[in-house]
Coordinates of C-alpha atoms in Angstrom, one line a residue:
M51 CA 40.8 71.3 13.6
P52 CA 38.0 70.9 11.0
D53 CA 38.8 71.6 7.4
S54 CA 37.6 75.0 6.1
P55 CA 38.5 77.5 3.4
S56 CA 40.2 79.7 6.0
R57 CA 42.4 76.8 7.1
R58 CA 43.2 75.9 3.5
R59 CA 44.3 79.5 2.9
L60 CA 46.5 79.4 5.9
L61 CA 47.9 76.0 5.0
G62 CA 48.4 77.1 1.4
G63 CA 50.3 80.2 2.4
G64 CA 52.6 78.4 4.8
L65 CA 53.5 75.6 2.3
A66 CA 53.9 78.0 -0.5
L67 CA 56.4 80.0 1.5
L68 CA 58.2 76.8 2.4
G69 CA 58.4 75.6 -1.2
S70 CA 59.7 78.9 -2.3
A71 CA 62.3 79.1 0.4
L72 CA 63.5 75.6 -0.4
G73 CA 63.4 76.2 -4.2
T74 CA 62.5 72.5 -4.6
P75 CA 59.3 70.6 -5.5
L76 CA 57.1 69.8 -2.5
H77 CA 56.5 66.0 -2.3
A78 CA 54.9 65.3 1.0
G79 CA 54.6 61.6 0.3
D80 CA 50.9 61.7 0.5
D81 CA 48.0 61.4 -2.0
F82 CA 48.0 65.2 -2.6
E83 CA 51.7 65.4 -3.8
G84 CA 52.4 68.3 -1.4
D85 CA 49.4 70.4 -2.6
P86 CA 48.8 73.1 0.0
F87 CA 45.0 72.9 -0.6
Q88 CA 45.0 69.1 -0.2
S89 CA 42.7 68.9 -3.2
L90 CA 41.9 65.4 -4.5
P91 CA 41.8 66.4 -8.2
W92 CA 45.3 68.0 -8.1
P93 CA 47.5 65.0 -8.8
G94 CA 45.5 64.1 -11.9
M95 CA 45.4 67.8 -13.0
R96 CA 49.2 68.0 -12.5
R97 CA 49.8 65.1 -14.8
E98 CA 47.2 66.2 -17.4
F99 CA 48.1 69.8 -17.7
L100 CA 51.7 70.1 -16.5
G101 CA 53.2 66.8 -17.6
T102 CA 56.1 65.1 -15.9
G103 CA 58.3 68.2 -15.4
T104 CA 59.3 69.8 -12.1
V105 CA 56.5 71.6 -10.2
V106 CA 57.0 73.9 -7.2
F107 CA 54.5 75.8 -5.1
D108 CA 55.7 79.3 -5.2
E109 CA 54.6 82.5 -3.4
R110 CA 55.9 84.6 -6.3
V111 CA 52.9 83.5 -8.3
Q112 CA 50.1 85.6 -6.9
V113 CA 46.4 84.8 -7.6
R114 CA 43.9 87.3 -6.3
G115 CA 40.2 86.7 -6.2
P116 CA 37.2 87.3 -3.9
A117 CA 36.8 85.2 -0.8
F118 CA 33.2 84.5 -1.9
A119 CA 31.9 84.6 -5.5
E120 CA 28.8 86.7 -5.3
D121 CA 28.2 86.2 -9.0
P122 CA 29.5 82.7 -10.0
M123 CA 29.2 83.6 -13.7
N124 CA 31.6 86.6 -13.2
V125 CA 34.4 85.8 -10.8
P126 CA 37.2 88.4 -11.0
I127 CA 40.7 86.9 -11.0
T128 CA 44.1 88.6 -11.3
V129 CA 47.3 86.6 -11.8
S130 CA 50.7 88.4 -11.4
V131 CA 54.2 87.0 -11.3
R132 CA 57.0 88.8 -9.4
A133 CA 60.7 88.1 -9.4
L134 CA 60.5 85.2 -11.9
D135 CA 62.6 85.6 -15.0
A136 CA 61.8 84.4 -18.5
V137 CA 58.1 83.5 -18.0
D138 CA 57.0 81.6 -21.1
R139 CA 53.4 80.6 -20.2
I140 CA 50.7 81.1 -17.6
L141 CA 48.0 78.5 -17.3
V142 CA 44.9 79.1 -15.1
L143 CA 43.2 76.0 -13.6
V144 CA 40.2 75.5 -11.4
D145 CA 40.1 72.2 -9.5
R146 CA 36.4 71.7 -9.1
N147 CA 35.0 73.1 -12.3
P148 CA 33.6 70.6 -14.8
I149 CA 36.0 72.2 -17.3
R150 CA 39.2 72.8 -15.3
R151 CA 41.3 74.7 -17.8
V152 CA 40.3 78.3 -17.9
L153 CA 42.9 80.3 -19.8
E154 CA 46.4 80.1 -21.2
Y155 CA 48.5 83.2 -21.6
R156 CA 51.8 83.8 -23.3
P157 CA 53.0 87.3 -22.3
R158 CA 55.6 87.8 -25.2
Q159 CA 56.4 91.5 -24.8
A160 CA 53.8 92.0 -22.0
L161 CA 54.4 91.6 -18.3
P162 CA 53.5 88.2 -16.8
A163 CA 50.2 89.5 -15.4
V164 CA 46.6 89.1 -16.6
S165 CA 43.1 90.0 -15.2
F166 CA 39.8 88.6 -16.3
R167 CA 36.5 87.0 -15.1
F168 CA 35.4 83.4 -15.2
K169 CA 32.6 81.0 -14.4
L170 CA 32.8 79.0 -11.2
E171 CA 30.7 75.9 -10.7
Q172 CA 31.5 75.4 -7.0
A173 CA 33.9 76.4 -4.2
S174 CA 37.4 75.6 -5.4
P175 CA 41.1 76.3 -5.4
V176 CA 41.9 78.6 -8.4
R177 CA 45.5 78.2 -9.5
A178 CA 48.0 79.7 -11.9
A179 CA 50.8 77.5 -13.2
V180 CA 53.7 79.6 -14.6
R181 CA 56.3 77.9 -16.7
T182 CA 59.8 79.5 -16.9
A183 CA 62.4 79.0 -19.6
D184 CA 64.0 76.2 -17.7
G185 CA 60.8 74.2 -18.0
V186 CA 59.9 74.4 -14.3
W187 CA 56.3 75.1 -13.4
H188 CA 55.7 77.5 -10.5
V189 CA 52.2 77.2 -9.0
G190 CA 50.3 79.7 -6.9
G191 CA 46.6 79.8 -6.0
T192 CA 43.7 81.1 -3.9
W193 CA 40.5 79.6 -2.5
V194 CA 37.2 81.0 -3.8
D195 CA 34.0 80.0 -2.0
S196 CA 30.8 79.9 -4.1
A197 CA 27.2 79.0 -4.0
G198 CA 27.9 77.5 -7.4
G199 CA 26.2 77.0 -10.8
G200 CA 28.3 79.3 -12.9
C201 CA 29.2 76.8 -15.6
T202 CA 25.7 75.3 -16.1
V203 CA 23.7 78.5 -16.6
S204 CA 23.3 80.4 -19.9
G205 CA 24.5 84.0 -20.1
A206 CA 22.3 87.1 -20.4
T207 CA 22.9 87.7 -24.1
R208 CA 22.1 84.0 -24.9
K209 CA 18.8 84.3 -23.0
D210 CA 17.7 87.5 -24.7
G211 CA 19.2 86.6 -28.1
S212 CA 21.3 89.8 -28.5
W213 CA 24.6 87.9 -28.8
S214 CA 24.2 87.5 -32.6
Q215 CA 24.0 91.3 -33.0
T216 CA 27.3 92.1 -31.2
L217 CA 29.3 88.9 -31.9
G218 CA 33.0 89.7 -32.2
L219 CA 32.8 93.5 -31.5
V220 CA 35.9 94.8 -29.6
S221 CA 36.3 97.8 -27.4
A222 CA 39.5 98.7 -25.7
R223 CA 41.3 101.3 -23.6
V224 CA 44.9 102.0 -22.8
F225 CA 45.8 103.3 -19.3
E226 CA 49.1 105.3 -19.1
A227 CA 49.7 104.4 -15.5
S228 CA 51.1 101.7 -13.3
P229 CA 49.1 99.3 -11.1
D230 CA 49.1 100.1 -7.5
P231 CA 51.5 97.8 -5.7
S232 CA 49.0 97.3 -2.9
G233 CA 47.1 95.0 -5.3
T234 CA 43.8 96.9 -5.0
G235 CA 43.6 97.4 -8.7
A236 CA 43.9 101.2 -8.4
F237 CA 46.4 103.1 -10.5
D238 CA 49.0 105.8 -9.7
T239 CA 50.5 108.0 -12.5
T240 CA 54.1 107.9 -11.4
G241 CA 55.2 104.4 -12.4
G242 CA 55.5 104.9 -16.1
Q243 CA 53.8 101.6 -17.0
A244 CA 50.7 101.0 -19.2
R245 CA 47.7 98.7 -19.1
V246 CA 45.7 97.6 -22.1
R247 CA 42.1 96.5 -21.4
V248 CA 40.0 94.8 -24.1
R249 CA 36.5 93.5 -24.2
V250 CA 35.3 91.0 -26.8
M251 CA 31.6 90.5 -27.3
H252 CA 30.9 86.8 -27.3
P253 CA 28.5 84.5 -25.4
M254 CA 31.3 82.1 -24.2
D255 CA 29.0 79.1 -23.9
T256 CA 30.4 76.2 -21.9
G257 CA 28.4 73.4 -23.7
L258 CA 27.0 72.4 -20.3
V259 CA 23.6 74.0 -20.8
N260 CA 21.0 71.8 -22.4
G261 CA 20.6 72.5 -26.1
I262 CA 23.5 75.0 -26.3
P263 CA 26.8 73.6 -27.7
A264 CA 30.2 74.9 -26.6
F265 CA 30.9 78.3 -28.3
Y266 CA 33.8 80.3 -27.1
V267 CA 36.7 82.5 -28.2
S268 CA 39.7 80.2 -28.6
R269 CA 42.5 82.5 -29.5
L270 CA 43.5 86.2 -29.3
V271 CA 46.7 87.9 -30.4
L272 CA 47.6 91.6 -29.7
R273 CA 50.1 93.3 -32.0
D274 CA 51.6 96.7 -31.9
G275 CA 51.8 99.3 -34.7
D276 CA 55.0 97.7 -36.0
D277 CA 53.2 94.3 -36.3
H278 CA 55.2 92.9 -33.3
E279 CA 53.3 90.3 -31.3
L280 CA 52.7 91.6 -27.8
M281 CA 50.8 88.7 -26.3
Q282 CA 48.9 85.6 -27.1
L283 CA 45.8 84.3 -25.2
Q284 CA 43.9 81.1 -25.4
P285 CA 40.6 81.4 -23.5
Y286 CA 38.5 78.3 -22.8
E287 CA 34.8 77.7 -22.0
P288 CA 34.8 78.9 -18.4
V289 CA 35.8 82.5 -19.2
S290 CA 32.9 84.8 -18.6
E291 CA 30.5 86.1 -21.3
N292 CA 31.7 89.2 -23.2
P293 CA 35.1 88.7 -21.6
V294 CA 37.3 91.6 -20.5
F295 CA 41.1 91.1 -20.3
S296 CA 43.7 93.4 -18.9
F297 CA 47.4 93.2 -19.8
D298 CA 50.3 95.2 -18.4
F299 CA 53.4 96.6 -20.1
T300 CA 56.6 98.3 -19.0
R301 CA 55.7 101.2 -21.4
R302 CA 52.9 102.2 -23.7
P303 CA 52.9 100.0 -26.8
V304 CA 53.5 101.6 -30.2
G305 CA 50.1 102.2 -31.7
P306 CA 47.7 101.6 -33.3
L307 CA 47.3 98.2 -31.7
R308 CA 45.5 95.4 -33.5
L309 CA 43.6 92.5 -31.8
T310 CA 42.9 89.4 -33.9
G311 CA 41.4 86.1 -33.0
I312 CA 39.0 83.3 -33.7
D313 CA 36.4 81.3 -31.9
N314 CA 35.8 77.5 -32.0
N315 CA 33.3 77.9 -34.8
G316 CA 35.7 79.8 -37.0
N317 CA 34.3 83.3 -36.6
R318 CA 37.1 85.8 -36.8
I319 CA 37.9 88.8 -34.7
D320 CA 39.9 91.7 -36.2
S321 CA 39.9 95.1 -34.6
R322 CA 42.2 98.1 -34.7
I323 CA 42.7 99.8 -31.3
D324 CA 43.6 103.5 -31.7

């Protein structure tokens, strides 16, 4: 059978189930180190980003995205983790991007779930590596097809020059509802959970466009009204222009919330969310 995205999805799902059922790392004895997508960059990525610790492919790490990226500069991705305790860190990686690390998320008092958009250079596995308190990395992923070019094209606000007028502005909304378990992104009002969605105005330049250096938000922290840290986020260059992030909580955080951050040029972000 010829290789194809659909075959990779099927293979990935089967091996992920096997790895989760066994509760052990998958080492197939081949060049892919048991990777369900059989991606050549994976062994190097594993060593670079996950180190020498234990890695398992795990169906409980769910990565949802489109089968085809109609807009490679704005590819929606949702990562959610179910039935894993003590999640310390979530790392999103894209095998075939020129910049493979997309985002690092530390949930703190939030649920281990995050939604955002990113730039995709070509068809690739999109992965989430989730580290638990025991030091084990649990990896899930999905295949996203694309015509490509997302990382090497300047954004709209860079083209028209409007980015300098809106740089660092924050808008936000709190939803007092729980995500629909069907995974469609809809909400029902009976679950008692809350979602916080924030948008930060920033060009998020990758540095791969001629004459435009890398310029991106490098750190965001959300705190509640009692100054408790709710979550910590480290976006990297592939996150989309004017990024929007969604975070879930078991209950509505005590307000007013405060979002602070910084970009790689030292510009600060500080916004109160009522």
